[in-house]
Coordinates of C-alpha atoms in Angstrom, one line a residue:
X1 CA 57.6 25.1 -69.8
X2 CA 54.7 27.6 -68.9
X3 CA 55.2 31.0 -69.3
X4 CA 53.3 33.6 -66.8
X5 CA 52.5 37.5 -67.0
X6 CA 51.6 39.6 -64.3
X7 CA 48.5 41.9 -65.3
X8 CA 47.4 44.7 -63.6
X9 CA 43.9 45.6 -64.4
X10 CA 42.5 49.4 -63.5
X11 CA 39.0 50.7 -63.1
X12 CA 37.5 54.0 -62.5
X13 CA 34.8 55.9 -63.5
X14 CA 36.0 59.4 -62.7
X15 CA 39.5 60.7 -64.9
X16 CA 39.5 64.0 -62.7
X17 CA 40.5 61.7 -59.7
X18 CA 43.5 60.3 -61.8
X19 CA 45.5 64.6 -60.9
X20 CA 46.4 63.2 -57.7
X21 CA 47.1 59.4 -58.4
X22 CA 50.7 58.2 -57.8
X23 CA 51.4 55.2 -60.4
X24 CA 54.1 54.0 -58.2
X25 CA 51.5 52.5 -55.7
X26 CA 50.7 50.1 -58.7
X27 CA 53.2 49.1 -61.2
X28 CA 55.6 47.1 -59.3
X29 CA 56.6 43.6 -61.0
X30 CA 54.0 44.8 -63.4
X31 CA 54.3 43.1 -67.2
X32 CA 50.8 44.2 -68.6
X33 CA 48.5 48.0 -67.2
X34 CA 45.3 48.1 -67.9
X35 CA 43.3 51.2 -67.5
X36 CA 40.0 51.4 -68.4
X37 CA 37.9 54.5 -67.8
X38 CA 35.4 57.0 -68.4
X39 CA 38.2 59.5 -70.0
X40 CA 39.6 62.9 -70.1
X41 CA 42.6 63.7 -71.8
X42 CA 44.4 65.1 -68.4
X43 CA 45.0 61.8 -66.7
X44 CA 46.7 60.0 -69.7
X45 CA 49.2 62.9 -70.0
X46 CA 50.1 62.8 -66.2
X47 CA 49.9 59.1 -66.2
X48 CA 52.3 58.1 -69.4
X49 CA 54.8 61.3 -68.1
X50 CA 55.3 60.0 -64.8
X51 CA 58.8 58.3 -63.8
X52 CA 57.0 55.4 -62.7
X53 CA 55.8 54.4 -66.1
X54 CA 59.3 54.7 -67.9
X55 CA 59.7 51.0 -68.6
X56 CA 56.3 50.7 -70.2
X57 CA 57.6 51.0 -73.8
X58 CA 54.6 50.4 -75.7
X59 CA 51.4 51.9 -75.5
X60 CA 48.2 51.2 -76.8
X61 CA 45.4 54.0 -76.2
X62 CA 41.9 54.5 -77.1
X63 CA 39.3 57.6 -76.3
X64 CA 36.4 58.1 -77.1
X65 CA 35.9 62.1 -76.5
X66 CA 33.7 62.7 -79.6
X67 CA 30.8 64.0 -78.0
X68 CA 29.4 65.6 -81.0
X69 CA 28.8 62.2 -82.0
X70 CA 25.3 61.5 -80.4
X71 CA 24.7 58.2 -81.8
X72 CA 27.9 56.6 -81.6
X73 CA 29.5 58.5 -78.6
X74 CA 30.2 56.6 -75.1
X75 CA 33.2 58.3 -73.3
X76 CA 34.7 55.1 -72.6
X77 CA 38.7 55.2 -72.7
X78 CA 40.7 51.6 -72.9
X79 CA 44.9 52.1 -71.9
X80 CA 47.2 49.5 -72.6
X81 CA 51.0 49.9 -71.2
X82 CA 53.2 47.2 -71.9
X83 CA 56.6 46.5 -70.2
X84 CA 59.6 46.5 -71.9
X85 CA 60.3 43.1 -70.5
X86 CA 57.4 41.2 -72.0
X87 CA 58.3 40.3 -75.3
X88 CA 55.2 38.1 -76.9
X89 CA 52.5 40.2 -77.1
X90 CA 50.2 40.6 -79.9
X91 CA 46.7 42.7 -81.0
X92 CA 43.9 41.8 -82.8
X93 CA 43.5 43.5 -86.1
X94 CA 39.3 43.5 -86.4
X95 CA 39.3 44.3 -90.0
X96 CA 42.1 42.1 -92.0
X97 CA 40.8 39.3 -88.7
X98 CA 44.4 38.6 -87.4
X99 CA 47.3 39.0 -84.9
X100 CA 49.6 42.0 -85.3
X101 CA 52.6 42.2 -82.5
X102 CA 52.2 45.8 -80.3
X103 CA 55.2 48.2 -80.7
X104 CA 55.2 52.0 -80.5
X105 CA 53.6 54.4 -79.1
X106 CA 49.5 53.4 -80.6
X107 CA 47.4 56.9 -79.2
X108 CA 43.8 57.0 -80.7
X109 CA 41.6 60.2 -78.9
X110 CA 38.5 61.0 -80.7
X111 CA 36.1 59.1 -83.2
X112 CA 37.3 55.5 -83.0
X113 CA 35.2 54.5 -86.1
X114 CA 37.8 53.8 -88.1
X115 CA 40.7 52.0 -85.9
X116 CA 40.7 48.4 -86.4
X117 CA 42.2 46.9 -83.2
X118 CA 39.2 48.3 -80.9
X119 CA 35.3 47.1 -81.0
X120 CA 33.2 50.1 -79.7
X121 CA 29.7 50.2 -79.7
X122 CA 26.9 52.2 -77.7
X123 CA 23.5 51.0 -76.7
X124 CA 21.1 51.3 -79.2
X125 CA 18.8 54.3 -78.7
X126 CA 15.4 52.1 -78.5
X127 CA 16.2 49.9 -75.9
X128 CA 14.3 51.4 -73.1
X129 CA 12.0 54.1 -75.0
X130 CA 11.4 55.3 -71.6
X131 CA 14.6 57.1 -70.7
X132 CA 16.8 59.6 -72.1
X133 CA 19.7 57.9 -73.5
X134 CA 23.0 58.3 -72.4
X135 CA 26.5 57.4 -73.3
X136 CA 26.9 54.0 -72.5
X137 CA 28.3 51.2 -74.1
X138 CA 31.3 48.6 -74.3
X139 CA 34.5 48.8 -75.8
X140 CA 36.8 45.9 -76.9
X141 CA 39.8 44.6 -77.9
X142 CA 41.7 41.2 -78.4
X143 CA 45.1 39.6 -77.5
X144 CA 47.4 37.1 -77.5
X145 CA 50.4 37.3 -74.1
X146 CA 52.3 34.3 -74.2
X147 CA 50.1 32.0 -76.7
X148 CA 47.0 32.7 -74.4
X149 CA 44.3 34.8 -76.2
X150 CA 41.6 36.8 -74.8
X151 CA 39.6 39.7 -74.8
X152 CA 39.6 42.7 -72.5
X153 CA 35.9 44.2 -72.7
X154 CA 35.1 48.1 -71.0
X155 CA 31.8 48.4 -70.1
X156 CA 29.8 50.7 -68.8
X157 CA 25.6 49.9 -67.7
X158 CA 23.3 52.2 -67.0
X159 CA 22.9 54.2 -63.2
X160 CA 19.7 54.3 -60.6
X161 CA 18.6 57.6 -61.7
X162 CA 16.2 58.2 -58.4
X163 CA 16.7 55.9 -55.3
X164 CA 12.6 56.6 -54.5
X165 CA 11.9 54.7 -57.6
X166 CA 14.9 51.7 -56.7
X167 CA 12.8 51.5 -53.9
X168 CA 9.7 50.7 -55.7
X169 CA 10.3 47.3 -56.9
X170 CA 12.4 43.9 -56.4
X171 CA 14.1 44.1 -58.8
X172 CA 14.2 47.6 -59.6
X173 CA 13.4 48.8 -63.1
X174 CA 17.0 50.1 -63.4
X175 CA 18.3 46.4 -62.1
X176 CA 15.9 45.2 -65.3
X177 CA 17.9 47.4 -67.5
X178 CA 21.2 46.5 -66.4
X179 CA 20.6 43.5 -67.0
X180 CA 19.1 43.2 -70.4
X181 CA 22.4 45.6 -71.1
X182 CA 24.8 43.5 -70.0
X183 CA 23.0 40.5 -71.7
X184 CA 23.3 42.3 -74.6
X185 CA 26.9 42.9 -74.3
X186 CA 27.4 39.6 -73.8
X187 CA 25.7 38.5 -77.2
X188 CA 27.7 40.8 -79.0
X189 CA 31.3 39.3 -78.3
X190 CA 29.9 36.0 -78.6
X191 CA 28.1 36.3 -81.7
X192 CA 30.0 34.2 -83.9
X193 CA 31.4 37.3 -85.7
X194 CA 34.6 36.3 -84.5
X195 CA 36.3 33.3 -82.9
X196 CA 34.6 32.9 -79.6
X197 CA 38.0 33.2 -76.7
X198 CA 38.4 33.7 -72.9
X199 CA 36.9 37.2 -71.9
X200 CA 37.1 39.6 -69.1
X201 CA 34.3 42.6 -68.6
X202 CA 35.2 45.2 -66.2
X203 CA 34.0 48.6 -65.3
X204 CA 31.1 50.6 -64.1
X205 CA 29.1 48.0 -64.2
X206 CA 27.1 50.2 -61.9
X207 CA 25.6 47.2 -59.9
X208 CA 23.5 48.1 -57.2
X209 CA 22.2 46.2 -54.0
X210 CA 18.4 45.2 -54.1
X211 CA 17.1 48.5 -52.6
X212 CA 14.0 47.9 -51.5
X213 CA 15.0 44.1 -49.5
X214 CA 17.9 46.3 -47.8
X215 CA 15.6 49.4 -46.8
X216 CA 13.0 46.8 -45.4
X217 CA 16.2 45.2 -43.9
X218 CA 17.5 48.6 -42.3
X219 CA 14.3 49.6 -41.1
X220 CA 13.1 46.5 -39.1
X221 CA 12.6 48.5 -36.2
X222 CA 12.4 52.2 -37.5
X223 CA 9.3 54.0 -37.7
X224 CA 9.0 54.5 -41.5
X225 CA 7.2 57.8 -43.0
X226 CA 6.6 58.6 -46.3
X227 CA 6.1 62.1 -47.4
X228 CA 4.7 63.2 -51.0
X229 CA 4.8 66.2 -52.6
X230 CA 1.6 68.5 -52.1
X231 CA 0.6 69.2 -55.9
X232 CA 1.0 65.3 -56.5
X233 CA 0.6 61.7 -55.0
X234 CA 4.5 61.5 -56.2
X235 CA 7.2 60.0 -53.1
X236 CA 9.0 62.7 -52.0
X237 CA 10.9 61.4 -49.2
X238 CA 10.9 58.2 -47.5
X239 CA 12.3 59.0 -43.6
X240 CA 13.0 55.9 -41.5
X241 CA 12.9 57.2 -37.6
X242 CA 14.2 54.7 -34.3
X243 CA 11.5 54.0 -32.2
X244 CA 13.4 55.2 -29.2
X245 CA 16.8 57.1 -28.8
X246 CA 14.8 60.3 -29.0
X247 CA 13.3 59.3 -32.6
X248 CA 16.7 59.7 -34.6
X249 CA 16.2 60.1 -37.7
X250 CA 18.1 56.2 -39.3
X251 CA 17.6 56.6 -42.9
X252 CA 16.7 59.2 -45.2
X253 CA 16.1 59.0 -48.7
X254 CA 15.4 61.3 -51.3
X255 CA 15.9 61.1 -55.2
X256 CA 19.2 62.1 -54.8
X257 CA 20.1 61.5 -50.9
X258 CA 20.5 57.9 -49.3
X259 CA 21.6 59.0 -45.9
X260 CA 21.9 56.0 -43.4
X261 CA 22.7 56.6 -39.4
X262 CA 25.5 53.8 -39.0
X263 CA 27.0 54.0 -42.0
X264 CA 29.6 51.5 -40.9
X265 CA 27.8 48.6 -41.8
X266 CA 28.9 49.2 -45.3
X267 CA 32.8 49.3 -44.4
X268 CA 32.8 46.5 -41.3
X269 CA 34.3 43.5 -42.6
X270 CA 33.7 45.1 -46.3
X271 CA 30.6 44.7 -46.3
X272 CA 30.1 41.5 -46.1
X273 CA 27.0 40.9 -44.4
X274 CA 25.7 43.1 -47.0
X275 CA 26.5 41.0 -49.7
X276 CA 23.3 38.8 -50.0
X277 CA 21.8 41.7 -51.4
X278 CA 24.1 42.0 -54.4
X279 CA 22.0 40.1 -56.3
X280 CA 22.2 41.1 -60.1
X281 CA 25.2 39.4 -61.5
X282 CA 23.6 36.0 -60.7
X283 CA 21.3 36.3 -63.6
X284 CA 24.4 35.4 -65.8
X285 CA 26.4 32.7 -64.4
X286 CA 25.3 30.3 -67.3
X287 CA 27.7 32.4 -68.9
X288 CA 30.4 34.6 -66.6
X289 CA 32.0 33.9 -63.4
X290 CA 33.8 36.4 -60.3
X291 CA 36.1 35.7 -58.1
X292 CA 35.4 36.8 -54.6
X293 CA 34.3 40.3 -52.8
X294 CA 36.7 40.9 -50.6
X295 CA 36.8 44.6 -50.5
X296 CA 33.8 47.1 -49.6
X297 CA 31.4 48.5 -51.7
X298 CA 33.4 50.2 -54.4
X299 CA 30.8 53.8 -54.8
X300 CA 30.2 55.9 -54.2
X301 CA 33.3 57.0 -52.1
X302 CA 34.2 60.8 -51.7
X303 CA 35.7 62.5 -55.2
X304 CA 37.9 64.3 -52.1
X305 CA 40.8 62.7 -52.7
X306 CA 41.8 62.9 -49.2
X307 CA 38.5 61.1 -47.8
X308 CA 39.4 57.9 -49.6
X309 CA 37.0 55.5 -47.2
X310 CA 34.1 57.9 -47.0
X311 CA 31.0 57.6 -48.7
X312 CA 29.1 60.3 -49.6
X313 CA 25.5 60.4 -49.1
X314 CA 23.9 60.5 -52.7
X315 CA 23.6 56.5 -52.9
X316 CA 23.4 53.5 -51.3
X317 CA 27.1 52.3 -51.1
X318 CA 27.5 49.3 -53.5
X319 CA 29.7 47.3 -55.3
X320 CA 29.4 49.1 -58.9
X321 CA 32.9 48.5 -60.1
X322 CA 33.7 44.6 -60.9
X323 CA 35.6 42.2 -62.8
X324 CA 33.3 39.4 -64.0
X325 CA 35.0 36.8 -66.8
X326 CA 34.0 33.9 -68.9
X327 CA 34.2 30.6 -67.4
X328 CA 37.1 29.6 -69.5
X329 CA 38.9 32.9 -68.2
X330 CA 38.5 32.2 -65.0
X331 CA 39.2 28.5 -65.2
X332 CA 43.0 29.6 -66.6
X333 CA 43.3 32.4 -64.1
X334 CA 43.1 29.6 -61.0
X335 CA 45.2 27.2 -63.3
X336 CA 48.0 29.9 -63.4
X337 CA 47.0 31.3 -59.2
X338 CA 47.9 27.5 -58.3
X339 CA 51.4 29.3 -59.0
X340 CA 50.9 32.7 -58.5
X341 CA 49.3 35.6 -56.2
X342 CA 46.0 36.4 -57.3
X343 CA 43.9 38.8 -55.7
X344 CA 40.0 40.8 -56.5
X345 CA 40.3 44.0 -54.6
X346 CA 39.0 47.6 -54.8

């Protein structure tokens, strides 16, 4: 007889958000948490204190907050809580390359170099010579719930730094390096190091839509103007105006400002029509799958905790959080939702 878990897996790329979270929204009939975020220490205290959490008797935690660790340093947290009622669960043990069962209370904060149940590793510095590197990376760990074994992979790709320049191209030279990151990441779990199982990568994948096909797109039937700065031939502004309605101004864009007049295009039936321009996760489906985009664009909403469905006007709303899995994760996951609720939301 089949045995089934219910796992809850969490995403967010901003721990100052997690103050005004109430965990009760999201734990009900809830065998397996999953948190995975770019960490603070504040929301793990308020999240493993709170009542709703009290039958999550094992916890696995990981944080990587040494910033004074340039080469190695990503700020990518992984938290595991495990309810009392599921019984088989075991972690991976990188170093002795074996199955350990989870009990206790298992809190790592600070250099992770030398804790065996999590894989962490940030880009390499001379991937894109061209631009300053950050702290980004992936972070994994391996499990076995109920006989099936998989691995749960954080990861976090690199951001549009200037929308002006997302515009330039198709795709854009941030898509480019997104992609050769994730491709990367990719390699890495699969790389024979270890025995290849089912995986799941979620995160800030930071994903955009194809800028330059969606500003064409938006701007059909807009007078477009571009304005450069006066010591340079350098874009300053791109301004997109309606050829009637008094000239209203119907998209803006600056470095830093994507400002579109009907900005409910992005929320009416989540985005859908929208979706054709989400183009960069089909470089990989030789190799990973997704289930389907039900829910709008996941950034970049509000950090006003009571504006939860408004975007604010820095980006071009997209669908930058995901879940995208093997195909042999996502073939058991519709074996087992044959039984079960399964549902992709944001």
């Amino acid at each position: 007889m089949e045995t089934h878990t219910d796992v809850l897996l969490v995403t967010a790329n901003v721990g100052s958000l997690f103050d005004n979270v109430r965990i009760h929204t999201v734990t009900h009939n809830v065998d397996l948490l999953y948190s995975s975020l770019l960490c603070n220490i504040k929301p793990i205290q308020s999240i493993e204190t709170s009542e709703e959490m009290k039958d999550f008797n094992r916890v696995c935690i990981y944080v990587d907050n040494q910033f004074q660790a340039e080469n190695s340093f990503t700020a990518l947290g992984s938290m595991y809580f495990i309810h009392k009622t599921l019984k088989d669960i075991h972690q991976y043990d990188f170093n002795v390359e074996d199955f350990k069962a989870v009990s206790g209370q298992n809190k790592h904060v600070g250099s992770l170099d030398r804790v065996t149940t999590v894989e962490k590793e940030k880009f390499p510095k001379n991937f894109w010579p061209d631009f300053k590197w950050s702290r980004k990376g992936f972070m994994r760990t391996r499990w076995i719930i109920h006989n099936q074994a998989l691995d749960l992979v954080n990861v976090h790709l690199f951001h549009d730094a200037s929308n002006l320049i997302a515009c330039n191209s198709s795709p854009s030279i941030y898509s480019a390096n997104r992609k050769n990151a994730l491709r990367y990441v990719i390699n890495r779990i699969s790389d024979g190091r270890f025995p290849p199982l089912p995986f799941f990568l979620f995160g800030d994948f930071n994903f955009r839509l194809d800028t330059q096909s969606l500003v064409q797109h938006l701007s059909t039937s807009a007078d477009v103007q571009t304005v450069k700065k006066d010591s340079s031939n350098e874009v300053e502004k791109i301004i997109c105006e309606e050829k009637d309605n008094d000239h209203r101004v119907l998209l803006h864009i600056e470095e830093k400002l994507f400002t579109y007049l009907h900005q409910a295009v992005f929320r009416e039936d989540n985005g859908r029509a929208l979706l054709k321009y989400d183009k960069e996760p089909a470089g990989f489906h030789d190799v990973i799958g997704e289930e389907d985009i039900k829910f709008p664009p996941s950034y970049p909403y509000s950090e006003e905790y009571t504006k939860p469905t408004q975007y604010m006007n820095t980006r071009c709303p997209a669908w930058c959080d995901r879940i995208l899995m093997s195909h042999t994760a996502q073939e058991f996951i519709h074996k087992v939702s044959q039984c079960l609720w399964l549902q992709y939301h944001s």
